Amino acid sequence: MTTRATGTFEVKLTPQSSDEEPQGSTLARLSIDKQFRGDLEATSKGEMLSAGTRVQGSAGYVAIERVTGTLHGRRGSFVLQHSGTMTRGAPQLTVRVVPDSGTGELTGIAGSMTIIVEPGRHAYEMEYTLI
């Protein structure tokens, strides 16, 4: 049975390194720190790699983050894998739970997360199963 979790989160991205000599696109590495609220009460730590291009609104990123806390009252952790692209302002983002990454009461978790960015607010919707 699939369960839905919703809420908001705050994110802090901290640059870790960048290209010294960009060759048409810029590459960057950032650390991720998040605080989730709602059905998922948790923090996360992760790493992001991004690439920007000379075309405004075109870019890409990949990221991995470990989420630790409670999901609908179940304590544990799991890992999220992000893959995102933006083509001239049109975004496409996939965020999935890494298979077999769940610990504690979240062992066996599988699913995906949708990130919603609105002015001044980040929200999430997560669909998951626990085996």
Short mmCIF file of C-alpha atoms in Angstrom, two decimals:
data_model
loop_
_atom_site.label_atom_id
_atom_site.label_comp_id
_atom_site.label_asym_id
_atom_site.label_seq_id
_atom_site.Cartn_x
_atom_site.Cartn_y
_atom_site.Cartn_z
CA MET A 1 0.00 0.00 0.00
CA THR A 2 1.36 3.43 -1.00
CA THR A 3 1.40 6.15 1.64
CA ARG A 4 1.58 9.89 0.98
CA ALA A 5 3.59 12.33 3.11
CA THR A 6 3.53 16.12 2.74
CA GLY A 7 5.16 19.11 4.37
CA THR A 8 7.70 21.87 3.97
CA PHE A 9 11.46 22.12 4.23
CA GLU A 10 14.23 24.66 4.55
CA VAL A 11 17.44 24.15 2.60
CA LYS A 12 20.92 25.59 2.93
CA LEU A 13 23.34 25.07 0.03
CA THR A 14 27.01 25.82 0.72
CA PRO A 15 29.48 26.02 -2.20
CA GLN A 16 32.41 23.61 -1.77
CA SER A 17 34.35 24.08 -5.02
CA SER A 18 33.95 25.42 -8.51
CA ASP A 19 35.62 25.48 -11.90
CA GLU A 20 38.73 27.60 -12.06
CA GLU A 21 38.58 27.80 -15.88
CA PRO A 22 35.06 27.15 -17.23
CA GLN A 23 34.98 25.84 -20.80
CA GLY A 24 31.49 26.87 -21.91
CA SER A 25 29.72 25.58 -18.80
CA THR A 26 30.39 25.95 -15.10
CA LEU A 27 30.71 23.05 -12.70
CA ALA A 28 30.13 23.38 -8.95
CA ARG A 29 29.95 21.20 -5.85
CA LEU A 30 27.72 22.16 -2.92
CA SER A 31 26.85 20.70 0.47
CA ILE A 32 23.16 20.30 1.34
CA ASP A 33 21.60 20.82 4.78
CA LYS A 34 17.81 20.47 5.07
CA GLN A 35 15.20 20.62 7.82
CA PHE A 36 11.93 18.81 6.94
CA ARG A 37 8.62 19.52 8.69
CA GLY A 38 5.22 17.89 8.40
CA ASP A 39 4.71 14.16 7.96
CA LEU A 40 8.51 13.90 7.63
CA GLU A 41 10.20 15.41 10.69
CA ALA A 42 13.86 15.07 9.79
CA THR A 43 17.18 16.61 8.83
CA SER A 44 19.33 15.72 5.87
CA LYS A 45 22.94 16.12 4.81
CA GLY A 46 24.13 15.64 1.27
CA GLU A 47 26.25 16.63 -1.69
CA MET A 48 25.25 18.21 -5.00
CA LEU A 49 27.09 18.52 -8.30
CA SER A 50 25.76 21.10 -10.74
CA ALA A 51 26.47 22.37 -14.23
CA GLY A 52 25.34 25.66 -15.67
CA THR A 53 25.53 26.64 -19.34
CA ARG A 54 25.84 29.87 -21.29
CA VAL A 55 22.17 29.54 -22.29
CA GLN A 56 20.00 31.24 -19.68
CA GLY A 57 17.69 28.74 -17.94
CA SER A 58 19.64 25.62 -18.95
CA ALA A 59 21.45 23.61 -16.27
CA GLY A 60 21.67 20.23 -14.59
CA TYR A 61 22.34 18.71 -11.19
CA VAL A 62 22.68 15.42 -9.38
CA ALA A 63 22.62 14.99 -5.61
CA ILE A 64 22.59 12.40 -2.85
CA GLU A 65 21.27 13.16 0.64
CA ARG A 66 20.77 11.06 3.78
CA VAL A 67 17.49 11.87 5.57
CA THR A 68 17.37 11.06 9.30
CA GLY A 69 14.30 11.44 11.55
CA THR A 70 10.71 10.23 11.61
CA LEU A 71 8.28 9.59 8.75
CA HIS A 72 4.68 9.27 9.98
CA GLY A 73 6.15 8.49 13.43
CA ARG A 74 8.58 5.76 12.24
CA ARG A 75 12.18 6.52 13.18
CA GLY A 76 15.13 5.80 10.91
CA SER A 77 16.94 7.06 7.85
CA PHE A 78 16.99 6.66 4.07
CA VAL A 79 18.89 8.11 1.13
CA LEU A 80 17.40 10.26 -1.65
CA GLN A 81 18.92 10.43 -5.14
CA HIS A 82 18.21 13.56 -7.25
CA SER A 83 18.57 14.02 -11.01
CA GLY A 84 17.47 17.36 -12.41
CA THR A 85 17.72 19.27 -15.66
CA MET A 86 16.40 22.59 -16.84
CA THR A 87 16.08 23.24 -20.56
CA ARG A 88 15.63 26.96 -21.24
CA GLY A 89 13.57 27.31 -18.08
CA ALA A 90 11.58 24.07 -18.33
CA PRO A 91 12.46 21.92 -15.29
CA GLN A 92 12.51 18.13 -15.03
CA LEU A 93 13.35 16.57 -11.66
CA THR A 94 13.37 13.04 -10.35
CA VAL A 95 13.96 12.31 -6.64
CA ARG A 96 13.88 8.64 -5.60
CA VAL A 97 14.61 6.67 -2.46
CA VAL A 98 17.79 4.65 -3.04
CA PRO A 99 16.78 0.95 -2.90
CA ASP A 100 17.61 -0.80 0.41
CA SER A 101 18.88 2.45 2.00
CA GLY A 102 16.28 2.48 4.82
CA THR A 103 17.35 1.90 8.43
CA GLY A 104 15.52 1.39 11.72
CA GLU A 105 11.75 1.50 11.37
CA LEU A 106 12.20 2.71 7.78
CA THR A 107 13.95 -0.47 6.63
CA GLY A 108 12.37 -1.57 3.34
CA ILE A 109 11.24 1.93 2.30
CA ALA A 110 10.80 2.59 -1.44
CA GLY A 111 9.35 5.58 -3.20
CA SER A 112 9.80 9.02 -4.68
CA MET A 113 9.55 12.67 -3.68
CA THR A 114 8.23 15.68 -5.55
CA ILE A 115 9.76 19.03 -4.64
CA ILE A 116 7.54 22.11 -4.97
CA VAL A 117 9.28 25.49 -5.13
CA GLU A 118 7.09 28.52 -4.54
CA PRO A 119 8.13 32.10 -3.77
CA GLY A 120 9.61 32.03 -0.26
CA ARG A 121 8.68 28.37 0.38
CA HIS A 122 9.83 24.83 -0.41
CA ALA A 123 7.41 21.92 0.00
CA TYR A 124 7.50 18.19 -0.64
CA GLU A 125 5.08 15.41 -1.50
CA MET A 126 6.37 11.90 -0.96
CA GLU A 127 4.80 8.64 -2.10
CA TYR A 128 6.30 5.59 -0.40
CA THR A 129 5.83 1.98 0.58
CA LEU A 130 7.34 0.03 3.46
CA ILE A 131 8.01 -3.64 2.87
#
